[in-house]
Structures are given as C-alpha cells and as structure tokens.
JSON list of C-alpha atoms in Angstrom, two decimals:
[
{"chain": "A", "resi": 1, "resn": "UNK", "atom": "CA", "xyz": [172.39, 34.54, 135.92]},
{"chain": "A", "resi": 2, "resn": "UNK", "atom": "CA", "xyz": [170.02, 33.63, 133.09]},
{"chain": "A", "resi": 3, "resn": "UNK", "atom": "CA", "xyz": [172.96, 33.37, 130.70]},
{"chain": "A", "resi": 4, "resn": "UNK", "atom": "CA", "xyz": [174.62, 30.87, 133.01]},
{"chain": "A", "resi": 5, "resn": "UNK", "atom": "CA", "xyz": [171.47, 28.75, 133.27]},
{"chain": "A", "resi": 6, "resn": "UNK", "atom": "CA", "xyz": [171.02, 28.74, 129.50]},
{"chain": "A", "resi": 7, "resn": "UNK", "atom": "CA", "xyz": [174.68, 27.84, 129.01]},
{"chain": "A", "resi": 8, "resn": "UNK", "atom": "CA", "xyz": [174.31, 24.97, 131.47]},
{"chain": "A", "resi": 9, "resn": "UNK", "atom": "CA", "xyz": [171.22, 23.66, 129.63]},
{"chain": "A", "resi": 10, "resn": "UNK", "atom": "CA", "xyz": [173.09, 24.02, 126.32]},
{"chain": "A", "resi": 11, "resn": "UNK", "atom": "CA", "xyz": [176.01, 21.98, 127.72]},
{"chain": "A", "resi": 12, "resn": "UNK", "atom": "CA", "xyz": [173.56, 19.32, 128.89]},
{"chain": "A", "resi": 13, "resn": "UNK", "atom": "CA", "xyz": [172.07, 19.08, 125.38]},
{"chain": "A", "resi": 14, "resn": "UNK", "atom": "CA", "xyz": [175.55, 18.84, 123.88]},
{"chain": "A", "resi": 15, "resn": "UNK", "atom": "CA", "xyz": [176.26, 15.96, 126.26]},
{"chain": "A", "resi": 16, "resn": "UNK", "atom": "CA", "xyz": [173.05, 14.25, 125.12]},
{"chain": "A", "resi": 17, "resn": "UNK", "atom": "CA", "xyz": [174.10, 14.61, 121.47]},
{"chain": "A", "resi": 18, "resn": "UNK", "atom": "CA", "xyz": [177.61, 13.31, 122.19]},
{"chain": "A", "resi": 19, "resn": "UNK", "atom": "CA", "xyz": [176.23, 10.28, 124.05]},
{"chain": "A", "resi": 20, "resn": "UNK", "atom": "CA", "xyz": [173.52, 9.81, 121.39]},
{"chain": "A", "resi": 21, "resn": "UNK", "atom": "CA", "xyz": [171.01, 9.09, 124.16]},
{"chain": "A", "resi": 22, "resn": "UNK", "atom": "CA", "xyz": [168.00, 11.38, 124.45]},
{"chain": "A", "resi": 23, "resn": "UNK", "atom": "CA", "xyz": [166.48, 10.69, 127.83]},
{"chain": "A", "resi": 24, "resn": "UNK", "atom": "CA", "xyz": [166.16, 12.46, 131.17]},
{"chain": "A", "resi": 25, "resn": "UNK", "atom": "CA", "xyz": [168.99, 10.69, 132.94]},
{"chain": "A", "resi": 26, "resn": "UNK", "atom": "CA", "xyz": [171.48, 11.62, 130.22]},
{"chain": "A", "resi": 27, "resn": "UNK", "atom": "CA", "xyz": [170.29, 15.23, 130.40]},
{"chain": "A", "resi": 28, "resn": "UNK", "atom": "CA", "xyz": [170.74, 15.28, 134.19]},
{"chain": "A", "resi": 29, "resn": "UNK", "atom": "CA", "xyz": [174.24, 13.82, 133.91]},
{"chain": "A", "resi": 30, "resn": "UNK", "atom": "CA", "xyz": [175.07, 16.40, 131.23]},
{"chain": "A", "resi": 31, "resn": "UNK", "atom": "CA", "xyz": [173.62, 19.15, 133.41]},
{"chain": "A", "resi": 32, "resn": "UNK", "atom": "CA", "xyz": [175.84, 18.06, 136.29]},
{"chain": "A", "resi": 33, "resn": "UNK", "atom": "CA", "xyz": [178.90, 17.89, 134.06]},
{"chain": "A", "resi": 34, "resn": "UNK", "atom": "CA", "xyz": [178.07, 21.31, 132.64]},
{"chain": "A", "resi": 35, "resn": "UNK", "atom": "CA", "xyz": [177.70, 22.61, 136.17]},
{"chain": "A", "resi": 36, "resn": "UNK", "atom": "CA", "xyz": [181.17, 21.32, 136.98]},
{"chain": "A", "resi": 37, "resn": "UNK", "atom": "CA", "xyz": [182.64, 22.92, 133.86]},
{"chain": "A", "resi": 38, "resn": "UNK", "atom": "CA", "xyz": [180.95, 26.21, 134.63]},
{"chain": "A", "resi": 39, "resn": "UNK", "atom": "CA", "xyz": [182.17, 26.07, 138.23]},
{"chain": "A", "resi": 40, "resn": "UNK", "atom": "CA", "xyz": [185.76, 25.68, 137.04]},
{"chain": "A", "resi": 41, "resn": "UNK", "atom": "CA", "xyz": [185.37, 28.67, 134.69]},
{"chain": "A", "resi": 42, "resn": "UNK", "atom": "CA", "xyz": [183.21, 30.77, 137.06]},
{"chain": "A", "resi": 43, "resn": "UNK", "atom": "CA", "xyz": [185.77, 33.58, 137.21]},
{"chain": "A", "resi": 44, "resn": "UNK", "atom": "CA", "xyz": [185.20, 34.32, 133.52]},
{"chain": "A", "resi": 45, "resn": "UNK", "atom": "CA", "xyz": [181.56, 35.33, 134.09]},
{"chain": "A", "resi": 46, "resn": "UNK", "atom": "CA", "xyz": [180.57, 38.90, 134.92]},
{"chain": "A", "resi": 47, "resn": "UNK", "atom": "CA", "xyz": [178.04, 37.81, 137.55]},
{"chain": "A", "resi": 48, "resn": "UNK", "atom": "CA", "xyz": [178.60, 35.50, 140.46]},
{"chain": "A", "resi": 49, "resn": "UNK", "atom": "CA", "xyz": [178.06, 31.78, 139.95]},
{"chain": "A", "resi": 50, "resn": "UNK", "atom": "CA", "xyz": [174.32, 31.18, 139.71]},
{"chain": "A", "resi": 51, "resn": "UNK", "atom": "CA", "xyz": [174.18, 28.31, 142.19]},
{"chain": "A", "resi": 52, "resn": "UNK", "atom": "CA", "xyz": [175.16, 30.81, 144.90]},
{"chain": "A", "resi": 53, "resn": "UNK", "atom": "CA", "xyz": [172.00, 32.77, 144.15]},
{"chain": "A", "resi": 54, "resn": "UNK", "atom": "CA", "xyz": [169.90, 29.58, 144.03]},
{"chain": "A", "resi": 55, "resn": "UNK", "atom": "CA", "xyz": [171.33, 28.67, 147.44]},
{"chain": "A", "resi": 56, "resn": "UNK", "atom": "CA", "xyz": [170.45, 32.15, 148.74]},
{"chain": "A", "resi": 57, "resn": "UNK", "atom": "CA", "xyz": [166.85, 31.76, 147.49]},
{"chain": "A", "resi": 58, "resn": "UNK", "atom": "CA", "xyz": [166.57, 28.38, 149.23]},
{"chain": "A", "resi": 59, "resn": "UNK", "atom": "CA", "xyz": [167.91, 29.94, 152.44]},
{"chain": "A", "resi": 60, "resn": "UNK", "atom": "CA", "xyz": [165.29, 32.70, 152.17]},
{"chain": "A", "resi": 61, "resn": "UNK", "atom": "CA", "xyz": [162.54, 30.10, 151.76]},
{"chain": "A", "resi": 62, "resn": "UNK", "atom": "CA", "xyz": [163.79, 28.17, 154.78]},
{"chain": "A", "resi": 63, "resn": "UNK", "atom": "CA", "xyz": [163.92, 31.36, 156.86]},
{"chain": "A", "resi": 64, "resn": "UNK", "atom": "CA", "xyz": [160.36, 32.16, 155.81]},
{"chain": "A", "resi": 65, "resn": "UNK", "atom": "CA", "xyz": [159.17, 28.64, 156.68]},
{"chain": "A", "resi": 66, "resn": "UNK", "atom": "CA", "xyz": [160.80, 28.89, 160.11]},
{"chain": "A", "resi": 67, "resn": "UNK", "atom": "CA", "xyz": [159.34, 32.35, 160.78]},
{"chain": "A", "resi": 68, "resn": "UNK", "atom": "CA", "xyz": [155.94, 31.19, 159.53]},
{"chain": "A", "resi": 69, "resn": "UNK", "atom": "CA", "xyz": [155.94, 28.26, 161.95]},
{"chain": "A", "resi": 70, "resn": "UNK", "atom": "CA", "xyz": [157.17, 30.32, 164.91]},
{"chain": "A", "resi": 71, "resn": "UNK", "atom": "CA", "xyz": [154.68, 33.13, 164.31]},
{"chain": "A", "resi": 72, "resn": "UNK", "atom": "CA", "xyz": [151.81, 30.64, 163.96]},
{"chain": "A", "resi": 73, "resn": "UNK", "atom": "CA", "xyz": [152.75, 29.19, 167.33]},
{"chain": "A", "resi": 74, "resn": "UNK", "atom": "CA", "xyz": [152.92, 32.65, 168.93]},
{"chain": "A", "resi": 75, "resn": "UNK", "atom": "CA", "xyz": [149.55, 33.68, 167.45]},
{"chain": "A", "resi": 76, "resn": "UNK", "atom": "CA", "xyz": [148.06, 30.40, 168.65]},
{"chain": "A", "resi": 77, "resn": "UNK", "atom": "CA", "xyz": [149.37, 31.09, 172.16]},
{"chain": "A", "resi": 78, "resn": "UNK", "atom": "CA", "xyz": [147.78, 34.55, 172.17]},
{"chain": "A", "resi": 79, "resn": "UNK", "atom": "CA", "xyz": [144.45, 33.25, 170.87]},
{"chain": "A", "resi": 80, "resn": "UNK", "atom": "CA", "xyz": [144.24, 30.33, 173.30]},
{"chain": "A", "resi": 81, "resn": "UNK", "atom": "CA", "xyz": [145.06, 32.38, 176.39]},
{"chain": "A", "resi": 82, "resn": "UNK", "atom": "CA", "xyz": [142.02, 32.93, 178.61]},
{"chain": "A", "resi": 83, "resn": "UNK", "atom": "CA", "xyz": [143.08, 36.52, 179.21]},
{"chain": "A", "resi": 84, "resn": "UNK", "atom": "CA", "xyz": [143.79, 38.71, 176.17]},
{"chain": "A", "resi": 85, "resn": "UNK", "atom": "CA", "xyz": [146.90, 40.61, 177.21]},
{"chain": "A", "resi": 86, "resn": "UNK", "atom": "CA", "xyz": [148.31, 41.33, 173.78]},
{"chain": "A", "resi": 87, "resn": "UNK", "atom": "CA", "xyz": [149.82, 44.70, 172.89]},
{"chain": "A", "resi": 88, "resn": "UNK", "atom": "CA", "xyz": [149.02, 45.57, 169.26]},
{"chain": "A", "resi": 89, "resn": "UNK", "atom": "CA", "xyz": [150.86, 48.43, 167.62]},
{"chain": "A", "resi": 90, "resn": "UNK", "atom": "CA", "xyz": [152.26, 49.99, 164.50]},
{"chain": "A", "resi": 91, "resn": "UNK", "atom": "CA", "xyz": [155.97, 50.63, 164.16]},
{"chain": "A", "resi": 92, "resn": "UNK", "atom": "CA", "xyz": [158.20, 52.10, 161.47]},
{"chain": "A", "resi": 93, "resn": "UNK", "atom": "CA", "xyz": [160.80, 49.86, 159.90]},
{"chain": "A", "resi": 94, "resn": "UNK", "atom": "CA", "xyz": [163.57, 51.59, 157.96]},
{"chain": "A", "resi": 95, "resn": "UNK", "atom": "CA", "xyz": [164.88, 49.27, 155.29]},
{"chain": "A", "resi": 96, "resn": "UNK", "atom": "CA", "xyz": [168.23, 49.21, 153.56]},
{"chain": "A", "resi": 97, "resn": "UNK", "atom": "CA", "xyz": [166.71, 47.63, 150.44]},
{"chain": "A", "resi": 98, "resn": "UNK", "atom": "CA", "xyz": [166.56, 49.90, 147.41]},
{"chain": "A", "resi": 99, "resn": "UNK", "atom": "CA", "xyz": [165.01, 48.02, 144.50]},
{"chain": "A", "resi": 100, "resn": "UNK", "atom": "CA", "xyz": [161.24, 47.84, 144.11]},
{"chain": "A", "resi": 101, "resn": "UNK", "atom": "CA", "xyz": [161.17, 44.04, 143.81]},
{"chain": "A", "resi": 102, "resn": "UNK", "atom": "CA", "xyz": [163.21, 43.68, 147.02]},
{"chain": "A", "resi": 103, "resn": "UNK", "atom": "CA", "xyz": [160.83, 45.92, 148.97]},
{"chain": "A", "resi": 104, "resn": "UNK", "atom": "CA", "xyz": [157.84, 44.07, 147.50]},
{"chain": "A", "resi": 105, "resn": "UNK", "atom": "CA", "xyz": [159.24, 40.69, 148.54]},
{"chain": "A", "resi": 106, "resn": "UNK", "atom": "CA", "xyz": [160.03, 42.00, 152.03]},
{"chain": "A", "resi": 107, "resn": "UNK", "atom": "CA", "xyz": [156.54, 43.45, 152.38]},
{"chain": "A", "resi": 108, "resn": "UNK", "atom": "CA", "xyz": [154.93, 40.21, 151.20]},
{"chain": "A", "resi": 109, "resn": "UNK", "atom": "CA", "xyz": [157.03, 38.05, 153.53]},
{"chain": "A", "resi": 110, "resn": "UNK", "atom": "CA", "xyz": [156.13, 40.26, 156.49]},
{"chain": "A", "resi": 111, "resn": "UNK", "atom": "CA", "xyz": [152.44, 40.27, 155.56]},
{"chain": "A", "resi": 112, "resn": "UNK", "atom": "CA", "xyz": [152.33, 36.51, 154.99]},
{"chain": "A", "resi": 113, "resn": "UNK", "atom": "CA", "xyz": [153.74, 35.95, 158.47]},
{"chain": "A", "resi": 114, "resn": "UNK", "atom": "CA", "xyz": [150.79, 35.69, 160.89]},
{"chain": "A", "resi": 115, "resn": "UNK", "atom": "CA", "xyz": [150.49, 38.50, 163.37]},
{"chain": "A", "resi": 116, "resn": "UNK", "atom": "CA", "xyz": [152.16, 41.14, 161.19]},
{"chain": "A", "resi": 117, "resn": "UNK", "atom": "CA", "xyz": [150.95, 43.28, 158.32]},
{"chain": "A", "resi": 118, "resn": "UNK", "atom": "CA", "xyz": [152.63, 45.96, 156.23]},
{"chain": "A", "resi": 119, "resn": "UNK", "atom": "CA", "xyz": [150.18, 48.85, 156.36]},
{"chain": "A", "resi": 120, "resn": "UNK", "atom": "CA", "xyz": [152.03, 51.50, 154.36]},
{"chain": "A", "resi": 121, "resn": "UNK", "atom": "CA", "xyz": [155.22, 52.09, 152.43]},
{"chain": "A", "resi": 122, "resn": "UNK", "atom": "CA", "xyz": [156.66, 55.61, 152.46]},
{"chain": "A", "resi": 123, "resn": "UNK", "atom": "CA", "xyz": [156.94, 57.66, 149.25]},
{"chain": "A", "resi": 124, "resn": "UNK", "atom": "CA", "xyz": [160.69, 57.15, 149.04]},
{"chain": "A", "resi": 125, "resn": "UNK", "atom": "CA", "xyz": [160.37, 53.36, 149.71]},
{"chain": "A", "resi": 126, "resn": "UNK", "atom": "CA", "xyz": [162.68, 53.60, 152.72]},
{"chain": "A", "resi": 127, "resn": "UNK", "atom": "CA", "xyz": [160.21, 53.10, 155.57]},
{"chain": "A", "resi": 128, "resn": "UNK", "atom": "CA", "xyz": [157.64, 50.33, 156.01]},
{"chain": "A", "resi": 129, "resn": "UNK", "atom": "CA", "xyz": [154.88, 50.84, 158.54]},
{"chain": "A", "resi": 130, "resn": "UNK", "atom": "CA", "xyz": [154.10, 47.47, 160.09]},
{"chain": "A", "resi": 131, "resn": "UNK", "atom": "CA", "xyz": [151.18, 46.51, 162.31]},
{"chain": "A", "resi": 132, "resn": "UNK", "atom": "CA", "xyz": [152.00, 43.79, 164.80]},
{"chain": "A", "resi": 133, "resn": "UNK", "atom": "CA", "xyz": [149.36, 41.89, 166.72]},
{"chain": "A", "resi": 134, "resn": "UNK", "atom": "CA", "xyz": [151.50, 41.58, 169.84]},
{"chain": "A", "resi": 135, "resn": "UNK", "atom": "CA", "xyz": [154.57, 43.78, 170.11]},
{"chain": "A", "resi": 136, "resn": "UNK", "atom": "CA", "xyz": [156.43, 43.87, 173.39]},
{"chain": "A", "resi": 137, "resn": "UNK", "atom": "CA", "xyz": [159.60, 45.57, 172.16]},
{"chain": "A", "resi": 138, "resn": "UNK", "atom": "CA", "xyz": [159.82, 47.62, 168.95]},
{"chain": "A", "resi": 139, "resn": "UNK", "atom": "CA", "xyz": [163.60, 47.28, 168.69]},
{"chain": "A", "resi": 140, "resn": "UNK", "atom": "CA", "xyz": [163.39, 43.52, 169.01]},
{"chain": "A", "resi": 141, "resn": "UNK", "atom": "CA", "xyz": [160.82, 43.37, 166.18]},
{"chain": "A", "resi": 142, "resn": "UNK", "atom": "CA", "xyz": [162.96, 45.62, 163.95]},
{"chain": "A", "resi": 143, "resn": "UNK", "atom": "CA", "xyz": [166.10, 43.59, 164.65]},
{"chain": "A", "resi": 144, "resn": "UNK", "atom": "CA", "xyz": [164.22, 40.36, 163.97]},
{"chain": "A", "resi": 145, "resn": "UNK", "atom": "CA", "xyz": [163.12, 41.55, 160.51]},
{"chain": "A", "resi": 146, "resn": "UNK", "atom": "CA", "xyz": [166.56, 43.01, 159.71]},
{"chain": "A", "resi": 147, "resn": "UNK", "atom": "CA", "xyz": [168.41, 39.85, 160.71]},
{"chain": "A", "resi": 148, "resn": "UNK", "atom": "CA", "xyz": [166.08, 37.43, 158.94]},
{"chain": "A", "resi": 149, "resn": "UNK", "atom": "CA", "xyz": [164.15, 38.64, 155.92]},
{"chain": "A", "resi": 150, "resn": "UNK", "atom": "CA", "xyz": [166.11, 41.75, 154.95]},
{"chain": "A", "resi": 151, "resn": "UNK", "atom": "CA", "xyz": [169.49, 40.06, 155.30]},
{"chain": "A", "resi": 152, "resn": "UNK", "atom": "CA", "xyz": [168.35, 37.06, 153.22]},
{"chain": "A", "resi": 153, "resn": "UNK", "atom": "CA", "xyz": [166.86, 39.27, 150.49]},
{"chain": "A", "resi": 154, "resn": "UNK", "atom": "CA", "xyz": [170.13, 41.23, 150.31]},
{"chain": "A", "resi": 155, "resn": "UNK", "atom": "CA", "xyz": [171.97, 37.95, 149.85]},
{"chain": "A", "resi": 156, "resn": "UNK", "atom": "CA", "xyz": [169.66, 36.98, 146.98]},
{"chain": "A", "resi": 157, "resn": "UNK", "atom": "CA", "xyz": [170.07, 40.31, 145.21]},
{"chain": "A", "resi": 158, "resn": "UNK", "atom": "CA", "xyz": [173.90, 40.46, 145.41]}
]
C-alpha cells in the first residue's frame, strides 16, 4: 500500500514538472490523474488497490461514529431513568482476528464506546473479556461486535 501511495505522489510531481506549474491545484490534478493511471494498472500490483483500503478505513470510522452515538444514547437512557434496572456483566468474546494491531484496535474501539470496557485479553489473544454496563443478551452483544467492529477491521486488514 505504501508503495502505491508513493508512486501516486511521484506521478503527481511528474505532472507538476510537465505542466511547469508548482502549486497545490496542479498537484491535486496530477494526483487524480496518477490515481486513474494506477487504477488502470491495478492488476500489476501485488497488493490490492490502496483506495479500497482507504475506503475500508473510512467505513470503520463511520461504524465507530454510529456505535459511539448509539451507545451514548443508551447510556444516557440508563442514567436518566428514575429506577436503576441495568444488568452489568462480563462476557467472553472470541475473536477471529489474529494480528496484534487488529486486536488492539478492536479492544480500543470497544473500550472507547460508552458502556463497554475490555477488561482482559487471553494469553493466546483469542478471547477478549468485556464488561458491559447493561447487558440483556450475551449473544446479541457478541453478534453486534462481530458484525460491526470485527468485520470492518477484517476488511481493513485484507
């Protein structure tokens, strides 16, 4: 991926030299043209086209923003209720992620979401122990994490 980004920047600079204009707009036009050239020749690269990974990162950020908003609303509902009928608990989440940076990102996203906290990671990095402020159904919480954060992180790391 980094090779593709550097190649795209290099093509943008070549465009600036060919146009003999050294300003930001010429660089952006050259970057776009380089992006088009690289897209046409994307099959010649060993990795997938880097804009796919950039798109996956943006999707992950949007998923996190949505989950952050929804969990803030649910925590606010619990706090503002006159009767505290929440059901806190710790559950085990078995992850399919294998790389350390993937597990770290997953743990941070879960912890940054209000109402949840990663308490422990197992020795083999396969199981995350998560404390939830209000957990009605363990399977629903596991499926929610698997279908949002874990799936998006897998898409980024492809």
